[in-house]
PDB file of C-alpha atoms and ligand atoms in Angstrom:
ATOM      1  CA  UNK A   1      21.082  -8.049  13.520  1.00 77.00           C
ATOM      2  CA  UNK A   2      17.677  -7.321  12.282  1.00 77.00           C
ATOM      3  CA  UNK A   3      16.645  -7.987   8.541  1.00 81.00           C
ATOM      4  CA  UNK A   4      15.092  -4.658   7.261  1.00 82.00           C
ATOM      5  CA  UNK A   5      12.860  -5.243   4.513  1.00 87.00           C
ATOM      6  CA  UNK A   6      11.605  -2.174   2.382  1.00 86.00           C
ATOM      7  CA  UNK A   7       8.199  -1.848   1.358  1.00 88.00           C
ATOM      8  CA  UNK A   8       6.486   0.875  -0.734  1.00 87.00           C
ATOM      9  CA  UNK A   9       3.025   2.265   0.238  1.00 87.00           C
ATOM     10  CA  UNK A  10       1.174   4.045  -2.350  1.00 89.00           C
ATOM     11  CA  UNK A  11      -2.259   4.777  -3.457  1.00 90.00           C
ATOM     12  CA  UNK A  12      -4.585   7.778  -4.599  1.00 91.00           C
ATOM     13  CA  UNK A  13      -4.716  10.722  -2.458  1.00 88.00           C
ATOM     14  CA  UNK A  14      -7.182  10.339   0.552  1.00 93.00           C
ATOM     15  CA  UNK A  15      -6.912   6.519   0.617  1.00 95.00           C
ATOM     16  CA  UNK A  16      -5.696   6.983   4.083  1.00 93.00           C
ATOM     17  CA  UNK A  17      -1.834   6.207   3.540  1.00 89.00           C
ATOM     18  CA  UNK A  18      -0.913   8.601   6.083  1.00 85.00           C
ATOM     19  CA  UNK A  19      -3.347   7.544   8.594  1.00 89.00           C
ATOM     20  CA  UNK A  20      -2.065   3.811   8.061  1.00 89.00           C
ATOM     21  CA  UNK A  21       1.509   4.807   8.469  1.00 83.00           C
ATOM     22  CA  UNK A  22       0.683   6.781  11.541  1.00 82.00           C
ATOM     23  CA  UNK A  23      -1.361   3.889  13.146  1.00 83.00           C
ATOM     24  CA  UNK A  24       1.367   1.293  12.378  1.00 78.00           C
ATOM     25  CA  UNK A  25       4.457   3.370  13.885  1.00 69.00           C
ATOM     26  CA  UNK A  26       2.680   4.886  16.730  1.00 59.00           C
ATOM     27  CA  UNK A  27      -0.488   3.053  17.567  1.00 53.00           C
ATOM     28  CA  UNK A  28      -2.588   6.309  17.434  1.00 52.00           C
ATOM     29  CA  UNK A  29      -3.860   8.513  14.811  1.00 54.00           C
ATOM     30  CA  UNK A  30      -2.171  11.641  14.128  1.00 50.00           C
ATOM     31  CA  UNK A  31      -3.434  14.766  12.009  1.00 50.00           C
ATOM     32  CA  UNK A  32      -2.546  14.188   8.338  1.00 49.00           C
ATOM     33  CA  UNK A  33      -2.020  16.624   5.817  1.00 50.00           C
ATOM     34  CA  UNK A  34      -1.728  15.816   2.017  1.00 52.00           C
ATOM     35  CA  UNK A  35       1.646  13.914   1.703  1.00 49.00           C
ATOM     36  CA  UNK A  36       4.680  16.166   0.680  1.00 48.00           C
ATOM     37  CA  UNK A  37       7.592  14.103  -0.129  1.00 55.00           C
ATOM     38  CA  UNK A  38       7.934  11.145   1.679  1.00 62.00           C
ATOM     39  CA  UNK A  39       6.900   9.631   5.000  1.00 68.00           C
ATOM     40  CA  UNK A  40       8.735   6.765   6.076  1.00 69.00           C
ATOM     41  CA  UNK A  41       8.683   4.502   9.214  1.00 67.00           C
ATOM     42  CA  UNK A  42       9.906   1.232  10.648  1.00 72.00           C
ATOM     43  CA  UNK A  43       7.331  -1.303  11.756  1.00 76.00           C
ATOM     44  CA  UNK A  44       8.778  -4.301  13.801  1.00 78.00           C
ATOM     45  CA  UNK A  45       7.247  -7.324  12.557  1.00 74.00           C
ATOM     46  CA  UNK A  46       9.136 -10.002  15.017  1.00 75.00           C
ATOM     47  CA  UNK A  47      12.393  -9.941  16.754  1.00 77.00           C
ATOM     48  CA  UNK A  48      14.196 -10.788  13.592  1.00 78.00           C
ATOM     49  CA  UNK A  49      12.518  -8.791  10.900  1.00 75.00           C
ATOM     50  CA  UNK A  50      11.292  -5.168  10.335  1.00 78.00           C
ATOM     51  CA  UNK A  51       9.716  -3.703   7.582  1.00 79.00           C
ATOM     52  CA  UNK A  52      10.574   0.041   6.344  1.00 77.00           C
ATOM     53  CA  UNK A  53       7.590   1.403   4.896  1.00 79.00           C
ATOM     54  CA  UNK A  54       7.997   4.355   2.402  1.00 73.00           C
ATOM     55  CA  UNK A  55       4.698   6.364   1.735  1.00 74.00           C
ATOM     56  CA  UNK A  56       5.518   7.706  -1.661  1.00 69.00           C
ATOM     57  CA  UNK A  57       2.220   9.579  -1.896  1.00 60.00           C
ATOM     58  CA  UNK A  58      -0.372   9.491  -4.753  1.00 56.00           C
ATOM     59  CA  UNK A  59      -0.215  10.260  -8.244  1.00 50.00           C
ATOM     60  CA  UNK A  60      -0.049  13.942  -8.097  1.00 52.00           C
ATOM     61  CA  UNK A  61       2.308  14.386  -5.405  1.00 49.00           C
ATOM     62  CA  UNK A  62       4.910  12.089  -6.613  1.00 53.00           C
ATOM     63  CA  UNK A  63       8.346  13.454  -7.125  1.00 51.00           C
ATOM     64  CA  UNK A  64      10.377  12.855 -10.139  1.00 58.00           C
ATOM     65  CA  UNK A  65      12.843  10.981  -7.886  1.00 59.00           C
ATOM     66  CA  UNK A  66      10.529   8.416  -6.571  1.00 64.00           C
ATOM     67  CA  UNK A  67      11.912   5.868  -8.878  1.00 70.00           C
ATOM     68  CA  UNK A  68      15.216   5.775  -6.800  1.00 70.00           C
ATOM     69  CA  UNK A  69      13.022   4.150  -3.897  1.00 70.00           C
ATOM     70  CA  UNK A  70      12.069   1.039  -6.155  1.00 79.00           C
ATOM     71  CA  UNK A  71      15.580  -0.291  -6.183  1.00 82.00           C
ATOM     72  CA  UNK A  72      15.212  -2.156  -2.771  1.00 85.00           C
ATOM     73  CA  UNK A  73      11.603  -2.622  -2.771  1.00 90.00           C
ATOM     74  CA  UNK A  74      10.390  -5.949  -1.848  1.00 93.00           C
ATOM     75  CA  UNK A  75       6.731  -5.448  -1.636  1.00 94.00           C
ATOM     76  CA  UNK A  76       4.249  -2.916  -2.786  1.00 93.00           C
ATOM     77  CA  UNK A  77       1.272  -2.099  -0.702  1.00 94.00           C
ATOM     78  CA  UNK A  78      -1.525  -0.163  -2.610  1.00 94.00           C
ATOM     79  CA  UNK A  79      -4.213   1.313  -0.563  1.00 95.00           C
ATOM     80  CA  UNK A  80      -7.598   2.249  -1.842  1.00 97.00           C
ATOM     81  CA  UNK A  81     -10.552   3.892  -0.254  1.00 98.00           C
ATOM     82  CA  UNK A  82     -13.221   1.117  -0.357  1.00 98.00           C
ATOM     83  CA  UNK A  83     -15.886   3.630   0.523  1.00 98.00           C
ATOM     84  CA  UNK A  84     -15.388   5.649  -2.600  1.00 97.00           C
ATOM     85  CA  UNK A  85     -15.773   3.243  -5.657  1.00 97.00           C
ATOM     86  CA  UNK A  86     -16.017   6.230  -7.968  1.00 97.00           C
ATOM     87  CA  UNK A  87     -12.406   6.296  -7.680  1.00 96.00           C
ATOM     88  CA  UNK A  88     -11.645   2.902  -8.544  1.00 97.00           C
ATOM     89  CA  UNK A  89     -11.007   3.298 -12.295  1.00 97.00           C
ATOM     90  CA  UNK A  90      -8.569   6.086 -11.437  1.00 94.00           C
ATOM     91  CA  UNK A  91      -6.888   3.762  -8.800  1.00 94.00           C
ATOM     92  CA  UNK A  92      -6.783   0.762 -11.555  1.00 96.00           C
ATOM     93  CA  UNK A  93      -4.751   3.069 -13.895  1.00 93.00           C
ATOM     94  CA  UNK A  94      -2.302   4.335 -11.462  1.00 90.00           C
ATOM     95  CA  UNK A  95      -1.566   0.868 -10.091  1.00 92.00           C
ATOM     96  CA  UNK A  96      -1.368  -0.466 -13.568  1.00 94.00           C
ATOM     97  CA  UNK A  97       1.141   2.271 -14.661  1.00 88.00           C
ATOM     98  CA  UNK A  98       3.196   1.963 -11.503  1.00 87.00           C
ATOM     99  CA  UNK A  99       3.375  -1.925 -11.791  1.00 91.00           C
ATOM    100  CA  UNK A 100       4.713  -1.676 -15.401  1.00 90.00           C
ATOM    101  CA  UNK A 101       7.834  -0.182 -14.109  1.00 88.00           C
ATOM    102  CA  UNK A 102      10.778  -2.630 -14.778  1.00 90.00           C
ATOM    103  CA  UNK A 103      12.120  -2.126 -11.382  1.00 89.00           C
ATOM    104  CA  UNK A 104       8.928  -3.855  -9.825  1.00 91.00           C
ATOM    105  CA  UNK A 105       8.738  -7.027 -11.843  1.00 93.00           C
ATOM    106  CA  UNK A 106       7.957  -9.730  -9.912  1.00 94.00           C
ATOM    107  CA  UNK A 107       7.437  -7.584  -6.833  1.00 96.00           C
ATOM    108  CA  UNK A 108       4.361  -8.876  -4.713  1.00 97.00           C
ATOM    109  CA  UNK A 109       1.357  -6.958  -4.254  1.00 97.00           C
ATOM    110  CA  UNK A 110      -0.784  -6.228  -1.426  1.00 97.00           C
ATOM    111  CA  UNK A 111      -4.012  -4.286  -1.900  1.00 98.00           C
ATOM    112  CA  UNK A 112      -5.554  -2.670   1.221  1.00 98.00           C
ATOM    113  CA  UNK A 113      -9.178  -2.201   0.969  1.00 98.00           C
ATOM    114  CA  UNK A 114      -9.019   0.673   3.391  1.00 98.00           C
ATOM    115  CA  UNK A 115     -12.064   2.262   5.359  1.00 98.00           C
ATOM    116  CA  UNK A 116     -14.105  -0.984   6.007  1.00 97.00           C
ATOM    117  CA  UNK A 117     -15.507   0.531   9.110  1.00 98.00           C
ATOM    118  CA  UNK A 118     -17.587   2.696   6.711  1.00 98.00           C
ATOM    119  CA  UNK A 119     -21.215   1.347   6.134  1.00 95.00           C
ATOM    120  CA  UNK A 120     -20.882   2.006   2.411  1.00 92.00           C
ATOM    121  CA  UNK A 121     -17.669   0.278   1.703  1.00 96.00           C
ATOM    122  CA  UNK A 122     -17.483  -2.061  -1.046  1.00 97.00           C
ATOM    123  CA  UNK A 123     -16.475  -5.687  -1.032  1.00 97.00           C
ATOM    124  CA  UNK A 124     -12.929  -6.911  -1.811  1.00 97.00           C
ATOM    125  CA  UNK A 125     -14.231  -9.104  -4.515  1.00 97.00           C
ATOM    126  CA  UNK A 126     -15.680  -5.953  -6.255  1.00 98.00           C
ATOM    127  CA  UNK A 127     -12.409  -3.933  -5.429  1.00 98.00           C
ATOM    128  CA  UNK A 128     -10.411  -6.803  -6.963  1.00 98.00           C
ATOM    129  CA  UNK A 129     -12.157  -6.864  -9.982  1.00 98.00           C
ATOM    130  CA  UNK A 130     -12.409  -3.032 -10.670  1.00 98.00           C
ATOM    131  CA  UNK A 131      -8.331  -2.981 -10.051  1.00 98.00           C
ATOM    132  CA  UNK A 132      -7.966  -5.867 -12.502  1.00 98.00           C
ATOM    133  CA  UNK A 133      -6.016  -7.728 -10.037  1.00 98.00           C
ATOM    134  CA  UNK A 134      -6.690 -11.178 -11.713  1.00 97.00           C
ATOM    135  CA  UNK A 135      -4.696  -9.966 -14.675  1.00 97.00           C
ATOM    136  CA  UNK A 136      -1.578  -9.933 -12.622  1.00 96.00           C
ATOM    137  CA  UNK A 137      -0.841 -13.512 -12.996  1.00 93.00           C
ATOM    138  CA  UNK A 138       3.015 -12.850 -13.213  1.00 93.00           C
ATOM    139  CA  UNK A 139       3.311 -11.685  -9.535  1.00 96.00           C
ATOM    140  CA  UNK A 140       2.011 -12.771  -6.088  1.00 98.00           C
ATOM    141  CA  UNK A 141      -0.717 -10.459  -5.043  1.00 98.00           C
ATOM    142  CA  UNK A 142      -3.429 -10.545  -2.211  1.00 98.00           C
ATOM    143  CA  UNK A 143      -6.205  -8.114  -1.031  1.00 98.00           C
ATOM    144  CA  UNK A 144      -7.403  -7.458   2.464  1.00 98.00           C
ATOM    145  CA  UNK A 145      -9.742  -5.310   4.020  1.00 98.00           C
ATOM    146  CA  UNK A 146      -8.871  -2.691   6.831  1.00 97.00           C
ATOM    147  CA  UNK A 147      -9.575   0.240   8.616  1.00 97.00           C
ATOM    148  CA  UNK A 148      -6.522   2.379   9.236  1.00 95.00           C
ATOM    149  CA  UNK A 149      -8.595   4.839  11.310  1.00 95.00           C
ATOM    150  CA  UNK A 150      -9.706   2.001  13.713  1.00 95.00           C
ATOM    151  CA  UNK A 151      -6.766  -0.088  13.379  1.00 91.00           C
ATOM    152  CA  UNK A 152      -8.353  -2.974  12.296  1.00 95.00           C
ATOM    153  CA  UNK A 153      -6.684  -5.605  10.134  1.00 94.00           C
ATOM    154  CA  UNK A 154      -3.453  -3.949   9.942  1.00 90.00           C
ATOM    155  CA  UNK A 155      -1.261  -6.173  11.969  1.00 86.00           C
ATOM    156  CA  UNK A 156      -2.577  -9.024  10.172  1.00 91.00           C
ATOM    157  CA  UNK A 157      -2.107  -7.129   6.544  1.00 93.00           C
ATOM    158  CA  UNK A 158       1.595  -6.675   7.183  1.00 90.00           C
ATOM    159  CA  UNK A 159       2.252 -10.149   8.289  1.00 90.00           C
ATOM    160  CA  UNK A 160       0.787 -11.254   5.161  1.00 94.00           C
ATOM    161  CA  UNK A 161       3.242  -8.999   3.214  1.00 93.00           C
ATOM    162  CA  UNK A 162       5.986 -10.339   4.818  1.00 90.00           C
ATOM    163  CA  UNK A 163       4.748 -14.017   3.973  1.00 93.00           C
ATOM    164  CA  UNK A 164       4.138 -12.788   0.290  1.00 95.00           C
ATOM    165  CA  UNK A 165       7.790 -11.611   0.231  1.00 93.00           C
ATOM    166  CA  UNK A 166       8.991 -14.903   1.416  1.00 92.00           C
ATOM    167  CA  UNK A 167       7.162 -16.748  -0.960  1.00 94.00           C
ATOM    168  CA  UNK A 168       8.496 -14.628  -3.971  1.00 89.00           C
TER     169      UNK A 168
HETATM  170  P1  G3D B 201      -3.628  10.071   2.324  1.00 63.73           P
HETATM  171  O1  G3D B 201      -2.592   9.974   3.170  1.00 63.73           O
HETATM  172  O2  G3D B 201      -4.000   8.617   1.476  1.00 63.73           O
HETATM  173  O3  G3D B 201      -3.954  11.206   1.269  1.00 63.73           O
HETATM  174  P2  G3D B 201      -4.926  10.451   4.708  1.00 63.73           P
HETATM  175  O4  G3D B 201      -4.978   9.859   3.378  1.00 63.73           O
HETATM  176  O5  G3D B 201      -4.391   9.299   5.595  1.00 63.73           O
HETATM  177  O6  G3D B 201      -4.877  11.837   4.910  1.00 63.73           O
HETATM  178  O7  G3D B 201      -6.677  10.042   4.956  1.00 63.73           O
HETATM  179  C1  G3D B 201      -7.613  10.799   4.229  1.00 63.73           C
HETATM  180  C2  G3D B 201      -8.939  10.904   5.006  1.00 63.73           C
HETATM  181  O8  G3D B 201      -9.484   9.717   5.234  1.00 63.73           O
HETATM  182  C3  G3D B 201      -8.767  11.607   6.673  1.00 63.73           C
HETATM  183  O9  G3D B 201      -9.891  12.097   6.818  1.00 63.73           O
HETATM  184  C4  G3D B 201      -8.650  10.180   7.412  1.00 63.73           C
HETATM  185  O10 G3D B 201      -8.986  10.255   8.729  1.00 63.73           O
HETATM  186  C5  G3D B 201      -9.553   9.342   6.518  1.00 63.73           C
HETATM  187  N1  G3D B 201      -9.549   7.892   6.800  1.00 63.73           N
HETATM  188  C6  G3D B 201      -8.109   7.241   6.625  1.00 63.73           C
HETATM  189  N2  G3D B 201      -8.500   5.968   6.914  1.00 63.73           N
HETATM  190  C7  G3D B 201      -9.617   5.774   7.281  1.00 63.73           C
HETATM  191  C8  G3D B 201     -10.480   4.581   7.669  1.00 63.73           C
HETATM  192  O11 G3D B 201      -9.924   3.455   7.975  1.00 63.73           O
HETATM  193  N3  G3D B 201     -11.647   4.852   7.986  1.00 63.73           N
HETATM  194  C9  G3D B 201     -12.451   6.139   8.059  1.00 63.73           C
HETATM  195  N4  G3D B 201     -13.622   6.166   8.104  1.00 63.73           N
HETATM  196  N5  G3D B 201     -11.709   7.086   7.628  1.00 63.73           N
HETATM  197  C10 G3D B 201     -10.319   7.146   7.195  1.00 63.73           C
HETATM  198  P3  G3D B 201     -10.020  13.763   6.825  1.00 63.73           P
HETATM  199  O12 G3D B 201     -11.489  14.010   7.437  1.00 63.73           O
HETATM  200  O13 G3D B 201      -8.962  14.287   7.988  1.00 63.73           O
HETATM  201  O14 G3D B 201      -9.782  14.152   5.593  1.00 63.73           O
END
C-alpha cells in the first residue's frame, strides 16, 4: 500500500498556489480563480509515496476551520511571488504567525520562490532574508526557486519536500 503524506500549501493571494497545484496534478495550467475553501490534490512521488497537497489559501480566504488540516501535516510549502518584493513583509508576517501554531511545531518548511521566469524576480537569498528564514533554527527549512506557470523546478521541489520530511 502507498504511504500518503499530507502537505500544506499556503501563501499570500496571487503567489501562484492554484497554478502550482494544477501544474502538479495535471501537468498543465488551468484557469485559476481566487481560492475559495480548499483545493486538494495528490502527487505521486514514487511507487511507494504520494503527497496529498492541501491549498489552504491566503490569509484572507482562510476559513475558521483550517486548523483541522494541520493535524496530519508533515510539511508546509509556503509560496511567494518573487517578482513582487513589495509583498514580502506581508508574507513574512503571515508565515511567522502561521508557524507559531503549536500544531506546526518542528514541521519542516519549504519556501518556493515562484515566478522565477519573470525578469524582475528577486534572488532566493533576498527572499530568505526578507522572510527571516535564518531565524527558524528550530525546524528544517529550505528555499528553492520555481515557475508554476512554466513547470520549472516543481518536481525537484517536492522531492526536496519528501527528503525534508524524512530528515525531520
Ligand atoms: P493564488 O492561487 O496563489 O492566488 P494564482 O495564485 O495561481 O491564481 O496565480 C496568480 C497569477 O500569477 C495568475 O495570473 C497566474 O497565472 C500567475 N502565475 C502563477 N505562477 C506563475 C509563474 O510561475 N510565473 C508567472 N509569470 N506567472 C505566474 P493571472 O494573470 O491569471 O492573475
